[in-house]
PDB file of C-alpha atoms in Angstrom:
ATOM      1  CA  UNK A   1      93.691 135.750 118.331  1.00  0.00           C
ATOM      2  CA  UNK A   2      91.722 134.173 115.502  1.00  0.00           C
ATOM      3  CA  UNK A   3      93.271 130.966 114.169  1.00  0.00           C
ATOM      4  CA  UNK A   4      91.687 130.166 110.799  1.00  0.00           C
ATOM      5  CA  UNK A   5      92.317 126.546 109.867  1.00  0.00           C
ATOM      6  CA  UNK A   6      89.446 126.233 107.454  1.00  0.00           C
ATOM      7  CA  UNK A   7      89.364 129.051 104.933  1.00  0.00           C
ATOM      8  CA  UNK A   8      91.976 130.965 102.935  1.00  0.00           C
ATOM      9  CA  UNK A   9      93.243 134.211 104.410  1.00  0.00           C
ATOM     10  CA  UNK A  10      91.653 136.479 101.793  1.00  0.00           C
ATOM     11  CA  UNK A  11      88.173 135.073 102.542  1.00  0.00           C
ATOM     12  CA  UNK A  12      88.467 135.717 106.292  1.00  0.00           C
ATOM     13  CA  UNK A  13      89.997 139.168 105.904  1.00  0.00           C
ATOM     14  CA  UNK A  14      87.340 140.181 103.366  1.00  0.00           C
ATOM     15  CA  UNK A  15      84.565 138.962 105.665  1.00  0.00           C
ATOM     16  CA  UNK A  16      86.153 140.738 108.651  1.00  0.00           C
ATOM     17  CA  UNK A  17      86.428 144.007 106.706  1.00  0.00           C
ATOM     18  CA  UNK A  18      82.780 143.836 105.658  1.00  0.00           C
ATOM     19  CA  UNK A  19      81.628 143.175 109.219  1.00  0.00           C
ATOM     20  CA  UNK A  20      83.775 146.018 110.561  1.00  0.00           C
ATOM     21  CA  UNK A  21      82.562 148.422 107.853  1.00  0.00           C
ATOM     22  CA  UNK A  22      78.948 147.574 108.741  1.00  0.00           C
ATOM     23  CA  UNK A  23      79.726 148.426 112.377  1.00  0.00           C
ATOM     24  CA  UNK A  24      81.684 151.588 111.579  1.00  0.00           C
ATOM     25  CA  UNK A  25      85.070 150.079 112.445  1.00  0.00           C
ATOM     26  CA  UNK A  26      88.360 149.644 110.642  1.00  0.00           C
ATOM     27  CA  UNK A  27      89.666 146.079 110.898  1.00  0.00           C
ATOM     28  CA  UNK A  28      93.270 147.277 110.593  1.00  0.00           C
ATOM     29  CA  UNK A  29      93.028 149.565 113.624  1.00  0.00           C
ATOM     30  CA  UNK A  30      91.618 147.032 116.112  1.00  0.00           C
ATOM     31  CA  UNK A  31      94.297 146.795 118.784  1.00  0.00           C
ATOM     32  CA  UNK A  32      95.691 143.374 119.640  1.00  0.00           C
ATOM     33  CA  UNK A  33      93.682 141.504 117.014  1.00  0.00           C
ATOM     34  CA  UNK A  34      95.922 138.751 115.701  1.00  0.00           C
ATOM     35  CA  UNK A  35      94.727 136.675 112.753  1.00  0.00           C
ATOM     36  CA  UNK A  36      96.754 133.568 111.984  1.00  0.00           C
ATOM     37  CA  UNK A  37      96.432 131.522 108.812  1.00  0.00           C
ATOM     38  CA  UNK A  38      98.454 128.281 108.797  1.00  0.00           C
ATOM     39  CA  UNK A  39      98.944 126.345 105.589  1.00  0.00           C
ATOM     40  CA  UNK A  40      95.576 124.666 105.004  1.00  0.00           C
ATOM     41  CA  UNK A  41      97.366 121.344 104.500  1.00  0.00           C
ATOM     42  CA  UNK A  42      98.832 121.448 108.008  1.00  0.00           C
ATOM     43  CA  UNK A  43      96.012 122.510 110.335  1.00  0.00           C
ATOM     44  CA  UNK A  44      95.826 119.548 112.718  1.00  0.00           C
ATOM     45  CA  UNK A  45      96.285 120.550 116.355  1.00  0.00           C
ATOM     46  CA  UNK A  46      96.109 116.932 117.526  1.00  0.00           C
ATOM     47  CA  UNK A  47      96.648 113.578 115.856  1.00  0.00           C
ATOM     48  CA  UNK A  48      95.056 110.234 116.645  1.00  0.00           C
ATOM     49  CA  UNK A  49      97.600 107.451 116.942  1.00  0.00           C
ATOM     50  CA  UNK A  50      97.029 103.895 115.751  1.00  0.00           C
ATOM     51  CA  UNK A  51      96.047 103.002 119.315  1.00  0.00           C
ATOM     52  CA  UNK A  52      93.432 105.786 119.360  1.00  0.00           C
ATOM     53  CA  UNK A  53      95.376 108.033 121.747  1.00  0.00           C
ATOM     54  CA  UNK A  54      95.515 111.722 120.934  1.00  0.00           C
ATOM     55  CA  UNK A  55      98.924 113.393 120.545  1.00  0.00           C
ATOM     56  CA  UNK A  56      99.819 117.065 120.157  1.00  0.00           C
ATOM     57  CA  UNK A  57     100.683 118.245 116.653  1.00  0.00           C
ATOM     58  CA  UNK A  58     103.357 120.882 115.965  1.00  0.00           C
ATOM     59  CA  UNK A  59     100.702 123.568 115.372  1.00  0.00           C
ATOM     60  CA  UNK A  60      99.337 123.091 118.923  1.00  0.00           C
ATOM     61  CA  UNK A  61     102.848 123.405 120.355  1.00  0.00           C
ATOM     62  CA  UNK A  62     103.304 126.619 118.338  1.00  0.00           C
ATOM     63  CA  UNK A  63      99.905 127.922 119.493  1.00  0.00           C
ATOM     64  CA  UNK A  64     100.703 127.317 123.160  1.00  0.00           C
ATOM     65  CA  UNK A  65     104.067 129.057 122.870  1.00  0.00           C
ATOM     66  CA  UNK A  66     102.334 131.998 121.144  1.00  0.00           C
ATOM     67  CA  UNK A  67      99.826 132.127 124.023  1.00  0.00           C
ATOM     68  CA  UNK A  68     102.673 132.126 126.574  1.00  0.00           C
ATOM     69  CA  UNK A  69     104.390 135.008 124.784  1.00  0.00           C
ATOM     70  CA  UNK A  70     101.399 137.232 123.917  1.00  0.00           C
ATOM     71  CA  UNK A  71      99.057 136.404 126.855  1.00  0.00           C
ATOM     72  CA  UNK A  72      95.743 136.784 124.994  1.00  0.00           C
ATOM     73  CA  UNK A  73      92.441 136.712 126.861  1.00  0.00           C
ATOM     74  CA  UNK A  74      90.730 134.857 124.004  1.00  0.00           C
ATOM     75  CA  UNK A  75      91.747 132.494 121.194  1.00  0.00           C
ATOM     76  CA  UNK A  76      89.140 131.557 118.588  1.00  0.00           C
ATOM     77  CA  UNK A  77      89.825 128.474 116.466  1.00  0.00           C
ATOM     78  CA  UNK A  78      87.946 127.838 113.231  1.00  0.00           C
ATOM     79  CA  UNK A  79      86.939 125.029 113.053  1.00  0.00           C
ATOM     80  CA  UNK A  80      86.957 121.795 115.049  1.00  0.00           C
ATOM     81  CA  UNK A  81      86.676 119.727 111.864  1.00  0.00           C
ATOM     82  CA  UNK A  82      89.864 121.330 110.532  1.00  0.00           C
ATOM     83  CA  UNK A  83      91.983 120.803 113.658  1.00  0.00           C
ATOM     84  CA  UNK A  84      90.740 117.487 115.118  1.00  0.00           C
ATOM     85  CA  UNK A  85      92.391 114.481 113.461  1.00  0.00           C
ATOM     86  CA  UNK A  86      90.348 111.878 115.251  1.00  0.00           C
ATOM     87  CA  UNK A  87      87.019 110.111 115.214  1.00  0.00           C
ATOM     88  CA  UNK A  88      84.239 112.570 116.086  1.00  0.00           C
ATOM     89  CA  UNK A  89      82.208 109.838 117.780  1.00  0.00           C
ATOM     90  CA  UNK A  90      85.097 108.184 119.655  1.00  0.00           C
ATOM     91  CA  UNK A  91      84.452 109.342 123.223  1.00  0.00           C
ATOM     92  CA  UNK A  92      88.002 108.959 124.529  1.00  0.00           C
ATOM     93  CA  UNK A  93      89.447 110.892 121.598  1.00  0.00           C
ATOM     94  CA  UNK A  94      86.888 113.677 121.949  1.00  0.00           C
ATOM     95  CA  UNK A  95      87.480 113.962 125.694  1.00  0.00           C
ATOM     96  CA  UNK A  96      91.255 113.968 125.274  1.00  0.00           C
ATOM     97  CA  UNK A  97      91.011 116.635 122.566  1.00  0.00           C
ATOM     98  CA  UNK A  98      88.984 119.004 124.743  1.00  0.00           C
ATOM     99  CA  UNK A  99      91.093 118.242 127.812  1.00  0.00           C
ATOM    100  CA  UNK A 100      94.170 119.580 125.980  1.00  0.00           C
ATOM    101  CA  UNK A 101      92.425 122.912 125.383  1.00  0.00           C
ATOM    102  CA  UNK A 102      90.994 123.098 128.905  1.00  0.00           C
ATOM    103  CA  UNK A 103      94.500 122.640 130.296  1.00  0.00           C
ATOM    104  CA  UNK A 104      95.959 125.359 128.055  1.00  0.00           C
ATOM    105  CA  UNK A 105      93.136 127.763 128.964  1.00  0.00           C
ATOM    106  CA  UNK A 106      93.471 127.034 132.681  1.00  0.00           C
ATOM    107  CA  UNK A 107      97.269 127.227 132.696  1.00  0.00           C
ATOM    108  CA  UNK A 108      97.268 130.611 130.949  1.00  0.00           C
ATOM    109  CA  UNK A 109      94.147 132.169 132.464  1.00  0.00           C
ATOM    110  CA  UNK A 110      92.365 132.691 129.164  1.00  0.00           C
ATOM    111  CA  UNK A 111      89.466 131.388 127.107  1.00  0.00           C
ATOM    112  CA  UNK A 112      89.485 129.252 123.980  1.00  0.00           C
ATOM    113  CA  UNK A 113      86.497 129.184 121.635  1.00  0.00           C
ATOM    114  CA  UNK A 114      86.334 126.277 119.206  1.00  0.00           C
ATOM    115  CA  UNK A 115      83.972 126.923 116.337  1.00  0.00           C
ATOM    116  CA  UNK A 116      81.929 124.066 114.929  1.00  0.00           C
ATOM    117  CA  UNK A 117      79.035 123.654 112.527  1.00  0.00           C
ATOM    118  CA  UNK A 118      75.810 121.890 113.396  1.00  0.00           C
ATOM    119  CA  UNK A 119      75.001 118.556 111.834  1.00  0.00           C
ATOM    120  CA  UNK A 120      72.007 118.227 109.502  1.00  0.00           C
ATOM    121  CA  UNK A 121      70.077 116.731 112.425  1.00  0.00           C
ATOM    122  CA  UNK A 122      71.169 119.582 114.704  1.00  0.00           C
ATOM    123  CA  UNK A 123      69.844 122.113 112.176  1.00  0.00           C
ATOM    124  CA  UNK A 124      66.600 120.183 111.657  1.00  0.00           C
ATOM    125  CA  UNK A 125      65.743 119.808 115.343  1.00  0.00           C
ATOM    126  CA  UNK A 126      66.867 123.359 116.202  1.00  0.00           C
ATOM    127  CA  UNK A 127      69.472 122.321 118.766  1.00  0.00           C
ATOM    128  CA  UNK A 128      72.457 123.321 116.647  1.00  0.00           C
ATOM    129  CA  UNK A 129      74.335 120.271 117.880  1.00  0.00           C
ATOM    130  CA  UNK A 130      76.919 118.206 116.015  1.00  0.00           C
ATOM    131  CA  UNK A 131      78.702 114.933 116.448  1.00  0.00           C
ATOM    132  CA  UNK A 132      78.940 113.086 119.749  1.00  0.00           C
ATOM    133  CA  UNK A 133      77.380 113.800 123.115  1.00  0.00           C
ATOM    134  CA  UNK A 134      80.895 113.882 124.538  1.00  0.00           C
ATOM    135  CA  UNK A 135      81.733 116.849 122.345  1.00  0.00           C
ATOM    136  CA  UNK A 136      78.844 118.793 123.872  1.00  0.00           C
ATOM    137  CA  UNK A 137      79.507 117.524 127.384  1.00  0.00           C
ATOM    138  CA  UNK A 138      83.220 118.300 127.262  1.00  0.00           C
ATOM    139  CA  UNK A 139      82.835 122.058 126.933  1.00  0.00           C
ATOM    140  CA  UNK A 140      81.834 124.592 129.533  1.00  0.00           C
ATOM    141  CA  UNK A 141      79.368 126.725 127.601  1.00  0.00           C
ATOM    142  CA  UNK A 142      78.186 125.529 124.196  1.00  0.00           C
ATOM    143  CA  UNK A 143      76.536 128.332 122.288  1.00  0.00           C
ATOM    144  CA  UNK A 144      74.606 128.301 119.034  1.00  0.00           C
ATOM    145  CA  UNK A 145      72.942 131.008 116.957  1.00  0.00           C
ATOM    146  CA  UNK A 146      69.210 130.997 116.498  1.00  0.00           C
ATOM    147  CA  UNK A 147      67.593 132.569 113.475  1.00  0.00           C
ATOM    148  CA  UNK A 148      64.250 134.313 113.512  1.00  0.00           C
ATOM    149  CA  UNK A 149      61.351 132.841 111.588  1.00  0.00           C
ATOM    150  CA  UNK A 150      59.575 134.518 108.692  1.00  0.00           C
ATOM    151  CA  UNK A 151      60.386 138.195 108.351  1.00  0.00           C
ATOM    152  CA  UNK A 152      62.330 138.333 111.632  1.00  0.00           C
ATOM    153  CA  UNK A 153      65.781 137.302 110.409  1.00  0.00           C
ATOM    154  CA  UNK A 154      67.698 138.744 113.376  1.00  0.00           C
ATOM    155  CA  UNK A 155      70.345 136.461 114.797  1.00  0.00           C
ATOM    156  CA  UNK A 156      70.131 135.630 118.463  1.00  0.00           C
ATOM    157  CA  UNK A 157      72.468 133.659 120.700  1.00  0.00           C
ATOM    158  CA  UNK A 158      71.286 131.093 123.178  1.00  0.00           C
ATOM    159  CA  UNK A 159      73.724 129.717 125.709  1.00  0.00           C
ATOM    160  CA  UNK A 160      72.776 126.047 125.962  1.00  0.00           C
ATOM    161  CA  UNK A 161      74.711 125.101 129.073  1.00  0.00           C
ATOM    162  CA  UNK A 162      76.589 127.043 131.741  1.00  0.00           C
ATOM    163  CA  UNK A 163      78.886 125.017 133.963  1.00  0.00           C
ATOM    164  CA  UNK A 164      80.795 128.016 135.242  1.00  0.00           C
ATOM    165  CA  UNK A 165      78.126 130.583 136.067  1.00  0.00           C
ATOM    166  CA  UNK A 166      80.436 132.741 138.170  1.00  0.00           C
ATOM    167  CA  UNK A 167      82.827 133.131 135.219  1.00  0.00           C
ATOM    168  CA  UNK A 168      79.983 134.285 132.973  1.00  0.00           C
ATOM    169  CA  UNK A 169      78.881 136.831 135.567  1.00  0.00           C
ATOM    170  CA  UNK A 170      82.479 138.046 135.902  1.00  0.00           C
ATOM    171  CA  UNK A 171      82.808 138.442 132.131  1.00  0.00           C
ATOM    172  CA  UNK A 172      79.620 140.508 132.039  1.00  0.00           C
ATOM    173  CA  UNK A 173      80.997 142.838 134.716  1.00  0.00           C
ATOM    174  CA  UNK A 174      84.198 143.283 132.713  1.00  0.00           C
ATOM    175  CA  UNK A 175      82.216 144.352 129.618  1.00  0.00           C
ATOM    176  CA  UNK A 176      80.615 147.283 131.485  1.00  0.00           C
TER     177      UNK A 176
END
């Protein structure tokens, strides 16, 4: 499932169709690909209360019930900035936010990928990082694209941290 909380549906579908066409695929025939586009005014998955505690929003309750019903292996959420109604540098809020997703992923035996964009500093120093250290430390395998220099404009991926090596090895075996 791809949950787009940042861009209008037509933008994502158009981009998906162009990517598929480039790879010789038809977006509409990809089995079990679910694309969900909530109202862009109601994309919070969690809310920060006046006391700083994080509370589930109705969209997160809906998402978890959808996961229970459809049993996906992967949910991709675009983007953290559109779903996190808290302070990006407030450690307790960041940890609570990621803990909610870890619990859902663990309870349902699936993976959740939260997309984020690097900060200006993260782009300048080449780390691709954004926001607080707790955001980076709260996830199992942060990943960021690297771009070639000069004429080599190929995109590469570099896994920056692997806390669950055996899961990564298992996923590689499944791809074969």
